[in-house]
mmCIF file of C-alpha atoms and ligand atoms in Angstrom:
data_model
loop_
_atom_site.group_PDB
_atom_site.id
_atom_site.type_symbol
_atom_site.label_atom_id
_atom_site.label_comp_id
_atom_site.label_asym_id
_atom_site.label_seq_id
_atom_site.Cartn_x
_atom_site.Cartn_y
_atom_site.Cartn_z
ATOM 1 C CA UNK A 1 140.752 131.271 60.365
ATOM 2 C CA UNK A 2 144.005 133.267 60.217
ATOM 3 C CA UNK A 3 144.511 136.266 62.234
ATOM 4 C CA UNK A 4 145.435 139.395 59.697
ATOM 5 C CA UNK A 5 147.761 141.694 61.742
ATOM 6 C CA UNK A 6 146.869 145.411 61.762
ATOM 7 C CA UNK A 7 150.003 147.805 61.307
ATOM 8 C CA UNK A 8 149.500 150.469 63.946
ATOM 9 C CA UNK A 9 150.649 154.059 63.050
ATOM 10 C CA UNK A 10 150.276 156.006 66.263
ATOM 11 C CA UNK A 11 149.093 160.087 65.801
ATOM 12 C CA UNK A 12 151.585 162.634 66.218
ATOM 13 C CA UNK A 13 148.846 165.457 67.031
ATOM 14 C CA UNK A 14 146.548 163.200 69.851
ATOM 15 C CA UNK A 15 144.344 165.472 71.447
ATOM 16 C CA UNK A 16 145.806 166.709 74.796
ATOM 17 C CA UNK A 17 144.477 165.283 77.708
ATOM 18 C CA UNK A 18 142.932 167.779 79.758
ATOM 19 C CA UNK A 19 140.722 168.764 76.190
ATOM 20 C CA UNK A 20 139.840 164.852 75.888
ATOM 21 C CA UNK A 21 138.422 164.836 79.370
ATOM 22 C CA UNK A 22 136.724 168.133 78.835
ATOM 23 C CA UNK A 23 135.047 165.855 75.729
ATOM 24 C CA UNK A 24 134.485 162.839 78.132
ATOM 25 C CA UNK A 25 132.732 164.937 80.415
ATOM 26 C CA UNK A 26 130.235 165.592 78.015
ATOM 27 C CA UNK A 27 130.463 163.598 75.390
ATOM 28 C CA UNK A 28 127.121 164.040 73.561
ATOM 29 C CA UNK A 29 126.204 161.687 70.700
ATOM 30 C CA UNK A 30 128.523 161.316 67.668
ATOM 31 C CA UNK A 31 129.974 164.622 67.695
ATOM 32 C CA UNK A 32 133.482 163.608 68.795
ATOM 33 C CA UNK A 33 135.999 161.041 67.357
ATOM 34 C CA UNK A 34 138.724 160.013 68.450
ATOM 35 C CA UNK A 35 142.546 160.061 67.647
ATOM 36 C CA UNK A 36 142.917 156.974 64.992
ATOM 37 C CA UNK A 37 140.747 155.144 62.695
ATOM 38 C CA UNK A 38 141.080 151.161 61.631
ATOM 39 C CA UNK A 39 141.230 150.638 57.561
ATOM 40 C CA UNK A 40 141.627 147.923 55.398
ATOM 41 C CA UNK A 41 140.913 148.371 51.533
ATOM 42 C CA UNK A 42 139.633 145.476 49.029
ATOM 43 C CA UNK A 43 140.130 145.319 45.369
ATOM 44 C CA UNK A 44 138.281 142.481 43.237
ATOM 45 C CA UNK A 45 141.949 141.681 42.865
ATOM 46 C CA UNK A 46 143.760 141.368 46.039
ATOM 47 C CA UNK A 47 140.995 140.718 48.267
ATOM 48 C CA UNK A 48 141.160 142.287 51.407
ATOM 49 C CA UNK A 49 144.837 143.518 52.541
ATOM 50 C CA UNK A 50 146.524 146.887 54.013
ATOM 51 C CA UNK A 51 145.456 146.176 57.404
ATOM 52 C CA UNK A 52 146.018 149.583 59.392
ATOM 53 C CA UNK A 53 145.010 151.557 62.133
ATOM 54 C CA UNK A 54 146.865 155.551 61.723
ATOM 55 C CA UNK A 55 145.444 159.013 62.819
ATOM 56 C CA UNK A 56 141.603 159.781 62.738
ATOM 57 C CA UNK A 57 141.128 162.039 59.275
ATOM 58 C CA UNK A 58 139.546 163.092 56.173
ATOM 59 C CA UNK A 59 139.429 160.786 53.466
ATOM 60 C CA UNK A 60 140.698 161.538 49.999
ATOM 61 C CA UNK A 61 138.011 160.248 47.642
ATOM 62 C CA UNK A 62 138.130 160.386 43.825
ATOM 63 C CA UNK A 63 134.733 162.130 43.248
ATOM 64 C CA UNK A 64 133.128 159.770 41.027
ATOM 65 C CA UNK A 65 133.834 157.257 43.783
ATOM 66 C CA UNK A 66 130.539 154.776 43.457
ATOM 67 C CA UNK A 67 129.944 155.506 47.119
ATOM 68 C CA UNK A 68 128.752 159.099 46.131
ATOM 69 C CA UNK A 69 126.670 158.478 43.251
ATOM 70 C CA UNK A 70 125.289 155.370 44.128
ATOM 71 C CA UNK A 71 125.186 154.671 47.969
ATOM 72 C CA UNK A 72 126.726 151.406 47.797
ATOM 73 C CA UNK A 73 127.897 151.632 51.654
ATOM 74 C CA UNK A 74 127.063 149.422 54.517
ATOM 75 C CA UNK A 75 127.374 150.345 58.389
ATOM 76 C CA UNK A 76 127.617 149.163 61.987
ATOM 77 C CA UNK A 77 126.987 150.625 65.526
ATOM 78 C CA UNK A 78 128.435 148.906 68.555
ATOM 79 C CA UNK A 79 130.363 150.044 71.999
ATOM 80 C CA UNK A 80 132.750 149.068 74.382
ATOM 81 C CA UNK A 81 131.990 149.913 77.908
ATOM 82 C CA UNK A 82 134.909 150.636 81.013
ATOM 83 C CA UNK A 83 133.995 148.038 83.755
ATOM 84 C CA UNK A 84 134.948 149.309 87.600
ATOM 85 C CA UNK A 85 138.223 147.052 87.667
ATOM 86 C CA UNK A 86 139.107 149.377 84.126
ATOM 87 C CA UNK A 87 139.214 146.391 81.522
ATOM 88 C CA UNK A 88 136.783 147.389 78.582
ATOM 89 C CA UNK A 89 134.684 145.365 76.627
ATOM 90 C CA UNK A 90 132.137 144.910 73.895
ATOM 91 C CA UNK A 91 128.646 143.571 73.361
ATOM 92 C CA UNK A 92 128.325 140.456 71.059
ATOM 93 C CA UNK A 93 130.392 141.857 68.509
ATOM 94 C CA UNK A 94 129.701 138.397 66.582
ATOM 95 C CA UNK A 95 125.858 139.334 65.867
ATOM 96 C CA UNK A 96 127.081 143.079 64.373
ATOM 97 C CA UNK A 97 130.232 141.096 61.939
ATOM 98 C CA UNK A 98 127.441 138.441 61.107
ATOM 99 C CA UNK A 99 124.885 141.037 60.401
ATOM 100 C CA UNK A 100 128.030 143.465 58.332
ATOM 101 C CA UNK A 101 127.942 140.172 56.018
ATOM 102 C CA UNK A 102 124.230 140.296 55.402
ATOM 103 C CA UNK A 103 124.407 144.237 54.981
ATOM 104 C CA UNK A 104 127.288 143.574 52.368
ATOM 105 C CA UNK A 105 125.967 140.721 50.469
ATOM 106 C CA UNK A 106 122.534 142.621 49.752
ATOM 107 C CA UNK A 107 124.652 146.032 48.671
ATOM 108 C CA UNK A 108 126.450 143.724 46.514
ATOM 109 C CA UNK A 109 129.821 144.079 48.718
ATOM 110 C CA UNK A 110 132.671 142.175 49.141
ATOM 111 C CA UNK A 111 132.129 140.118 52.689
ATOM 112 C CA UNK A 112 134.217 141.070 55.665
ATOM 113 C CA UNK A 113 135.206 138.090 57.874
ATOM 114 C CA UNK A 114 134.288 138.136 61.521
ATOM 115 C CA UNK A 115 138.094 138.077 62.536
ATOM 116 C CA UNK A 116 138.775 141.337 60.322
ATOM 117 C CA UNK A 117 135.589 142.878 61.629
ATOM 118 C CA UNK A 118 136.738 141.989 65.360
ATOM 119 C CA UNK A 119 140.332 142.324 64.975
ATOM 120 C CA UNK A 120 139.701 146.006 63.449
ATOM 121 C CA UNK A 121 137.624 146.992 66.581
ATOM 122 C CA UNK A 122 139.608 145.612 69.031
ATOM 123 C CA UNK A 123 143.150 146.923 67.486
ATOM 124 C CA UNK A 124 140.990 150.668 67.583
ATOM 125 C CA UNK A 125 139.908 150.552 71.248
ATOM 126 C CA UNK A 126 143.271 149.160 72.487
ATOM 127 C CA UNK A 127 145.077 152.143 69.900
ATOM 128 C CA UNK A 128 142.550 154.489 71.801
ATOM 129 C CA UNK A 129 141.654 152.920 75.193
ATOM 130 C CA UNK A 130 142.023 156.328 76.567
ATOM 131 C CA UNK A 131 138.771 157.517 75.317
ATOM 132 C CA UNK A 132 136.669 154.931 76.820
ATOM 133 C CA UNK A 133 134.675 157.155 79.303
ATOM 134 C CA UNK A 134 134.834 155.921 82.876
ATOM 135 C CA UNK A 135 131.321 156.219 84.327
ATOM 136 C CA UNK A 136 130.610 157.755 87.533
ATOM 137 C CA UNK A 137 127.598 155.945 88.403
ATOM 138 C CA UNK A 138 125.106 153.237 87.711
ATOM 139 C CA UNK A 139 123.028 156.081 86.048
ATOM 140 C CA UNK A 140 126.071 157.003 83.759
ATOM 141 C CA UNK A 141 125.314 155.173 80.621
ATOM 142 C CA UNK A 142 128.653 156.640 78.665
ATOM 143 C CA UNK A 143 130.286 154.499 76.195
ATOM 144 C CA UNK A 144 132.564 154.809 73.219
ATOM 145 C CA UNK A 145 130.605 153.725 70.239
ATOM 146 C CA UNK A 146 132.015 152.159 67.690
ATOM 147 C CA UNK A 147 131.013 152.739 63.991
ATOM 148 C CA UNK A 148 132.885 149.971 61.370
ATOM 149 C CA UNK A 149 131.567 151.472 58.094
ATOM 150 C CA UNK A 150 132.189 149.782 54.129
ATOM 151 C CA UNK A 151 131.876 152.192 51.035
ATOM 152 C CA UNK A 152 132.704 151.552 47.597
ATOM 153 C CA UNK A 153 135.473 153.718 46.743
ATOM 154 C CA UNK A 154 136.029 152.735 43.200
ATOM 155 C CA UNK A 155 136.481 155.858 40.549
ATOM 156 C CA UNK A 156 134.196 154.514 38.073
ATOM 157 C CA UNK A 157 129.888 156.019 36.952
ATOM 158 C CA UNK A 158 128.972 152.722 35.890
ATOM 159 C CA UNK A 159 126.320 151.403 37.586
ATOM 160 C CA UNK A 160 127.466 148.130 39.154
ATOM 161 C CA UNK A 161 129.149 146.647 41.992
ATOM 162 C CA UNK A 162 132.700 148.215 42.910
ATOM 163 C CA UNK A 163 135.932 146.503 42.409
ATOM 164 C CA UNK A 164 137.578 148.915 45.147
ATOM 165 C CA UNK A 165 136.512 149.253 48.528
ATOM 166 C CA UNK A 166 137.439 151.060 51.715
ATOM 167 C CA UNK A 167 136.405 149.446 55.264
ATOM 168 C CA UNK A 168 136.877 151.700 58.163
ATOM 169 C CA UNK A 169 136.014 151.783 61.657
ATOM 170 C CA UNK A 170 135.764 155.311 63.687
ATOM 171 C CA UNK A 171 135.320 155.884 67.734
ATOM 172 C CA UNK A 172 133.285 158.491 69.475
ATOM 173 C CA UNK A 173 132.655 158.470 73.081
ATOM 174 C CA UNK A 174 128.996 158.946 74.104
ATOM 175 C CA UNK A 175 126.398 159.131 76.172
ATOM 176 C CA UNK A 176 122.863 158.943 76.059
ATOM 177 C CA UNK A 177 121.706 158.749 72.472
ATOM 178 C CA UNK A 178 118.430 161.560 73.575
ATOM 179 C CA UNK A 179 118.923 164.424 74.929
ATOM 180 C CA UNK A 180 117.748 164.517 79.020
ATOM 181 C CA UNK A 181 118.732 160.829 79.283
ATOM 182 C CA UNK A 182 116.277 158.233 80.181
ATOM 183 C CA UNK A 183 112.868 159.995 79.795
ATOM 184 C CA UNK A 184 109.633 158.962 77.150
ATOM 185 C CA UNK A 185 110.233 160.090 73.822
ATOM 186 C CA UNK A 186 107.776 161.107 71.450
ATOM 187 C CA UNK A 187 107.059 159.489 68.476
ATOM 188 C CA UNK A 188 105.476 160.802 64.864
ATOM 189 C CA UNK A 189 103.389 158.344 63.268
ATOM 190 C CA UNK A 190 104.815 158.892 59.684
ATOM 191 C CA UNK A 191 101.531 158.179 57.372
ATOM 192 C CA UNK A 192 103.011 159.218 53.662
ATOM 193 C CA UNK A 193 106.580 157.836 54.314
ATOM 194 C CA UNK A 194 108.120 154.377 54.195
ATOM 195 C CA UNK A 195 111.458 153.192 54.953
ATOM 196 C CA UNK A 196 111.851 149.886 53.176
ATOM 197 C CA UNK A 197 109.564 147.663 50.857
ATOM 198 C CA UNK A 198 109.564 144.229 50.302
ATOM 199 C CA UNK A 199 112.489 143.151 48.210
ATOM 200 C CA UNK A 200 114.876 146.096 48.930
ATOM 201 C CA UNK A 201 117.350 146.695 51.595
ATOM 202 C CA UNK A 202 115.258 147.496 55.079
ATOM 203 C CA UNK A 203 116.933 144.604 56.582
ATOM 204 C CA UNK A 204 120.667 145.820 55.741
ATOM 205 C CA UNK A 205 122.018 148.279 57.799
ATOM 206 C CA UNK A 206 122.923 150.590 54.826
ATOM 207 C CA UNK A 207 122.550 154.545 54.370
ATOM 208 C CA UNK A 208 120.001 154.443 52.014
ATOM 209 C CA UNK A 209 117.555 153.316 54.447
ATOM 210 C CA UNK A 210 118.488 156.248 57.174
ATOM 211 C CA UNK A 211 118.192 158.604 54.246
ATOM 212 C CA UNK A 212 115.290 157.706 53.426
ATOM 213 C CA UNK A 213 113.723 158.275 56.659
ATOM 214 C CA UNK A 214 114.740 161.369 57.186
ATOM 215 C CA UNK A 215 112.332 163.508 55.454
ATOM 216 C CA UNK A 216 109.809 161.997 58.227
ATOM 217 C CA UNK A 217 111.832 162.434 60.555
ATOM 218 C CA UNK A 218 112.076 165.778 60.184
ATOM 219 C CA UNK A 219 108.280 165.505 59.756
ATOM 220 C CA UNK A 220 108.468 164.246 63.211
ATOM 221 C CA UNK A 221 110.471 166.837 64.406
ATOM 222 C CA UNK A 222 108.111 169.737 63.036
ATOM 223 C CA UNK A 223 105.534 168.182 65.251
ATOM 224 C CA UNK A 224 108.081 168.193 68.045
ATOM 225 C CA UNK A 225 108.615 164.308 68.158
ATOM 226 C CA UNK A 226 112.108 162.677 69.231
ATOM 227 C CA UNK A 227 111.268 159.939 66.246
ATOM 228 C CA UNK A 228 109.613 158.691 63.761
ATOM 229 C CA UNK A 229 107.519 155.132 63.203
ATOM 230 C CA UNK A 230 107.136 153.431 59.958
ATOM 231 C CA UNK A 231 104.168 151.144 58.430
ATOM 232 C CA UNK A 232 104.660 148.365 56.460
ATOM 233 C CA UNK A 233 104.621 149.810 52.182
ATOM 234 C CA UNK A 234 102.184 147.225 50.960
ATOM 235 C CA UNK A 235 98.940 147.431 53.856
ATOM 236 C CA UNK A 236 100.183 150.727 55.783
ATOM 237 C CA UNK A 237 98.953 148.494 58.629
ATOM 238 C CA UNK A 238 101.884 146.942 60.336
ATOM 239 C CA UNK A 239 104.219 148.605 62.572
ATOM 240 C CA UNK A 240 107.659 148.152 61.503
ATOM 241 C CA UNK A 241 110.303 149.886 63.427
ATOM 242 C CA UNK A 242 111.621 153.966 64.489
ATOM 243 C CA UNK A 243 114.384 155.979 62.229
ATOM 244 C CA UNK A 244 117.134 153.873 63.870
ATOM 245 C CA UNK A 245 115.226 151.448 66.569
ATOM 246 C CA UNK A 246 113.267 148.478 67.278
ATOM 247 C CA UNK A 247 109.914 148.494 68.933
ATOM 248 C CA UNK A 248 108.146 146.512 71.728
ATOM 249 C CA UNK A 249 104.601 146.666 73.412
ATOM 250 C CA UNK A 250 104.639 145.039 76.984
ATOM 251 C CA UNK A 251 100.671 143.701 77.539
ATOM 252 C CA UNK A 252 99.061 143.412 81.119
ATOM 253 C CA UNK A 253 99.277 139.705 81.002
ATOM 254 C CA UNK A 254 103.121 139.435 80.566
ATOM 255 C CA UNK A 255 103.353 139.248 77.104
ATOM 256 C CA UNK A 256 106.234 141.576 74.903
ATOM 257 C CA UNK A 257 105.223 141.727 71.145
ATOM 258 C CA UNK A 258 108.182 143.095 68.948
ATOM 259 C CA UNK A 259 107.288 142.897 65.039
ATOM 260 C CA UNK A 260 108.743 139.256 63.739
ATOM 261 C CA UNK A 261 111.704 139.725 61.533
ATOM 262 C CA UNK A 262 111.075 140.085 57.576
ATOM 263 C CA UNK A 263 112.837 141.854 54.675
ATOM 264 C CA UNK A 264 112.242 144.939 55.890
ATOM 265 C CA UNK A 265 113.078 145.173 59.174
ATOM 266 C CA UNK A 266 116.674 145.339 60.675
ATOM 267 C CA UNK A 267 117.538 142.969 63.289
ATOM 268 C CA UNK A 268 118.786 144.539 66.289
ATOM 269 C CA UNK A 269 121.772 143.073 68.568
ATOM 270 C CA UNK A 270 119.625 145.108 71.312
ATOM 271 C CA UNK A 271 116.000 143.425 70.254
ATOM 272 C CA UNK A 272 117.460 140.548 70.401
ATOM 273 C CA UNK A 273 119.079 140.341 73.693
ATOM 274 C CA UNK A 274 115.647 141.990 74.667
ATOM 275 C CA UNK A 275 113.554 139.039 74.003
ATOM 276 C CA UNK A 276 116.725 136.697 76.249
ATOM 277 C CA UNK A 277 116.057 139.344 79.155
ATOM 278 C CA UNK A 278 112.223 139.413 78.406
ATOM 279 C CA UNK A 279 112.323 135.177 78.824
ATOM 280 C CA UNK A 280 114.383 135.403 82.056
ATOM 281 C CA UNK A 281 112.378 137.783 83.470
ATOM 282 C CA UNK A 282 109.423 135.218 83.256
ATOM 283 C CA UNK A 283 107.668 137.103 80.388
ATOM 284 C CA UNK A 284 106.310 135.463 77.299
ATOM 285 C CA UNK A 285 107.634 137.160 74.161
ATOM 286 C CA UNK A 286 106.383 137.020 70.973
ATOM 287 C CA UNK A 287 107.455 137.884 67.524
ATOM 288 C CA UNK A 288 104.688 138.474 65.223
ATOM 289 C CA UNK A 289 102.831 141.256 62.953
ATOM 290 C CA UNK A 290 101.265 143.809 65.315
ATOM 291 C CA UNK A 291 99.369 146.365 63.344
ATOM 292 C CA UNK A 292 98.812 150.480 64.398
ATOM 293 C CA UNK A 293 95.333 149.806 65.352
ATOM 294 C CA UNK A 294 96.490 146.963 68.097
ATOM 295 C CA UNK A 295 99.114 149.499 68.862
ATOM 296 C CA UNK A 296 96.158 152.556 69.437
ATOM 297 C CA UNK A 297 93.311 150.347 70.546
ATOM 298 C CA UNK A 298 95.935 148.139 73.214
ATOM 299 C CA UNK A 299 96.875 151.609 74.494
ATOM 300 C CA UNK A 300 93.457 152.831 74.994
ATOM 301 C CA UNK A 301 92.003 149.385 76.678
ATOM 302 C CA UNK A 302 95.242 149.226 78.990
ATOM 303 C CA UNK A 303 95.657 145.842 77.672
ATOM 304 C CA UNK A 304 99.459 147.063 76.377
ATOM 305 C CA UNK A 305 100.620 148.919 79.714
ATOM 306 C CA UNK A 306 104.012 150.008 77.508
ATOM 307 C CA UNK A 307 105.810 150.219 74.513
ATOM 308 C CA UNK A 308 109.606 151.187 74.188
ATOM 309 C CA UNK A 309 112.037 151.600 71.540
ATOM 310 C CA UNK A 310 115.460 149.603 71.473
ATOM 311 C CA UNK A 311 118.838 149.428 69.825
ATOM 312 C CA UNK A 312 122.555 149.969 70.288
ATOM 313 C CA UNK A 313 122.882 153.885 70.465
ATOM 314 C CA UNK A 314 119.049 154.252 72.257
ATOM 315 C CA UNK A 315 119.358 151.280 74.584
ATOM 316 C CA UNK A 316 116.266 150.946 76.055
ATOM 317 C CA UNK A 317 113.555 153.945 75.973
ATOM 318 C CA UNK A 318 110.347 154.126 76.952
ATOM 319 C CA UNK A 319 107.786 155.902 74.405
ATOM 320 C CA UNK A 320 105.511 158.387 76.151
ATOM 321 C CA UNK A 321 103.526 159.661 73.117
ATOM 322 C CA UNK A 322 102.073 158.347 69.603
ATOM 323 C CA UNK A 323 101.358 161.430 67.439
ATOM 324 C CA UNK A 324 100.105 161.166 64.385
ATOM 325 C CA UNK A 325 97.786 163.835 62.381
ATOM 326 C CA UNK A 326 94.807 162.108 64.214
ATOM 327 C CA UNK A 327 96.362 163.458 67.221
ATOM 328 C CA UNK A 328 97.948 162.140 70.184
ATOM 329 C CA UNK A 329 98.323 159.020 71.936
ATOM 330 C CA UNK A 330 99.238 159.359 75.898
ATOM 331 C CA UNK A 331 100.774 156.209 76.704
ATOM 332 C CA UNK A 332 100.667 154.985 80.674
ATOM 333 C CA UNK A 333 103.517 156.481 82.885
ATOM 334 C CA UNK A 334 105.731 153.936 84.815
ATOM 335 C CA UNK A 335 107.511 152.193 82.614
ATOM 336 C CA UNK A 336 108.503 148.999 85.034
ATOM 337 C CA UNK A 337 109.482 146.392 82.531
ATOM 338 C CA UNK A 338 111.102 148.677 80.519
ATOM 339 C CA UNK A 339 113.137 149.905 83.126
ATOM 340 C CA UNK A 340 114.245 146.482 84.299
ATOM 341 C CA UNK A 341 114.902 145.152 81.232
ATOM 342 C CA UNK A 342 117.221 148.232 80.271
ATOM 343 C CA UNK A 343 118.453 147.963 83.604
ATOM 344 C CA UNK A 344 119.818 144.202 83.734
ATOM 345 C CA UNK A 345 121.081 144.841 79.715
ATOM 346 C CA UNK A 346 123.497 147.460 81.545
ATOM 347 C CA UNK A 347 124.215 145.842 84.284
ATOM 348 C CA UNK A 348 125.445 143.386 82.127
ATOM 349 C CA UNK A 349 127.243 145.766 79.346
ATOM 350 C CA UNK A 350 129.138 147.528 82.522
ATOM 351 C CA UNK A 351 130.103 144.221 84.190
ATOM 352 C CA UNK A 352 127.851 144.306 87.396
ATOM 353 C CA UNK A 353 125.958 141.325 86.443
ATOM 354 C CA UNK A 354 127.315 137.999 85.583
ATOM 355 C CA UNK A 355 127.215 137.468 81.863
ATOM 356 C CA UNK A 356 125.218 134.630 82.256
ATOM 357 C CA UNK A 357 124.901 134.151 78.279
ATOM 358 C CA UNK A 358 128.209 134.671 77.185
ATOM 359 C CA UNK A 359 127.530 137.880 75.756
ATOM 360 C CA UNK A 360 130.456 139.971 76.624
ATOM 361 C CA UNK A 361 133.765 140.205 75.408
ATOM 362 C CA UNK A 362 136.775 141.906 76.340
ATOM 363 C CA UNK A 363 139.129 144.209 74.267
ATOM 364 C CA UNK A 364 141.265 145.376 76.761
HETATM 365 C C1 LIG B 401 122.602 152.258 66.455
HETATM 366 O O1 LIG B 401 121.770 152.102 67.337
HETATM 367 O O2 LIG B 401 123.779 151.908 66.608
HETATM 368 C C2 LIG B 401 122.256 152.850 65.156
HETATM 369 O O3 LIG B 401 122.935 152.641 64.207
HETATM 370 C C3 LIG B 401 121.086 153.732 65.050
HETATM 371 C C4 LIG B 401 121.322 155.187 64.964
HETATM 372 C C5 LIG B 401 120.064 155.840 65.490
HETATM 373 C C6 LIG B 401 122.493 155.758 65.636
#
């Protein structure tokens, strides 16, 4: 597949350095970006062209761009990480461009090849290598994340696919995606919301699924939860996934249950690799329907000794509490496999473990 060459056009206002590392010091989560932006625009016309990476800015929008009215816009989420020797690299960037083309064919967008999609993220972090945070220590989980984004940008109110659309990928260095770091969150039981149906987009990584969920999760929020879980729309029986995470429930006799893939659950890079890490480990994963009353009664018996939540920004964090309005859930403390499995996923992301499946690959 040919390689389309990104023109570079370097900022004239980068941030100066000593305010960068102020940033780097504390990067926080999505809150700083950094000094360029890749781009490449497609028109039903000319396919994709006007490769380009140039300064980090607003975008001029026509404002009956179809993005606005009608959320046809697809998204990604993936770092690069600074090993010790200083090269930086990124975490099977082939699952997120193969997953972009899912996203895009069910919003009815044009397909991005995985050399664009990898080209554009690699042409960034080399443009802004600078801003890959350094980390201190093994605890230091910074990152720059990466978020390749497709809207349609066509000025049009009809309601059907675009003929003009902007791709664009934007860098923020970060660190842990909770606030305090590696501690149990809380989760909110959502009982009147759901996040995808049968049919629609849950599996796409697309806005309109985040927006929907955020109503509960500011539900969970007003009952001072970190997230929010969703049931299934047609049973309200079967756990699904978070706001923005996967979900697994370690049981006493080795087993690790995530939810089995359907229409309306995204498939995580992270819960993925989990279920690798899980099998190395010796444990016996399984993908399969678990419903909220395994979830309460497992907890309760001490047959499921933990339950986490996984994905690109969160990583690997254990859940400490189920709340729901039938109260609350106390989940064990401890935490071991969850621990070791997020563990040996960093170890590998940071380049102190051998990749031993090929995962990894470097940008710079
Ligand atoms: C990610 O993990 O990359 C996501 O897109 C989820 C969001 C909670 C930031």
């Amino acid at each position: 597949m040919s390689t389309e060459h990104f023109s570079v056009q370097p900022s004239i206002q980068p941030l100066a350095d000593n305010l960068r590392d102020d940033i780097l010091a504390n990067p926080g989560f999505g809150r700083h970006f950094t000094d360029h932006m890749a781009h490449i625009r497609w028109t039903s016309s000319a396919d994709w062209h006007g490769h380009e990476v140039r300064p980090y800015g607003p975008l001029q929008l026509d404002p009956s761009a179809a993005v606005l009215h009608y959320g046809q816009e697809i998204f990604e989420g993936i770092k690069a990480y600074r090993h010790a020797d200083g090269s930086i690299w990124t975490f099977r960037p082939e699952k997120n461009a193969e997953r972009f083309r899912r996203s895009a064919r069910r919003l009815a967008l044009p397909e991005l090849s995985d050399d664009n999609f990898l080209n554009s993220v690699k042409t960034l972090v080399s443009q802004d290598a600078h801003w890959v945070p350094t980390p201190d220590s093994e605890a230091d989980e910074s990152s720059l994340y990466l978020r390749p984004f497709m809207i349609a940008s066509e000025a049009f109110l009809g309601v059907r696919p675009a003929q003009e659309v902007d791709y664009y990928v934007i860098a923020c260095p970060v660190a842990a995606y909770f606030k305090g770091g590696v501690k149990p969150v809380s989760i909110w039981l959502s009982s009147h919301y759901k996040r995808a149906a049968p049919g629609g987009t849950g599996f796409a990584k697309c806005g309109g699924n985040y927006a929907a969920s955020l109503l509960a999760q500011q539900e969970a929020s007003d009952n001072n939860c970190d997230q929010v879980a969703f049931l299934d729309a047609a049973e309200n029986t079967w756990v699904e996934e978070l706001g923005g995470m996967n979900l697994f429930f370690v049981f006493k006799d080795g087993r690790i249950v995530t939810p089995r893939l359907t229409d309306t659950i995204l498939e995580g890079v992270t819960r993925d690799s989990m279920l690798q890490l899980a099998r190395d480990e010796g444990l016996t994963p399984e993908e399969r329907a678990i419903s909220i009353n395994e979830w309460r009664d497992g907890i309760a018996s001490g047959e499921i000794t933990e339950v986490f939540a996984c994905g690109t920004a969160a990583v690997v964090t254990p859940i400490g509490q189920l709340v729901s309005e039938n109260g609350t859930i106390e989940h064990p403390e401890g935490n071991a496999v969850a621990t070791k499995l997020r563990k040996r996923l960093l170890d590998i992301q940071y380049g102190r473990a051998k990749d031993t499946h090929g995962w990894m690959t470097q940008l710079v």
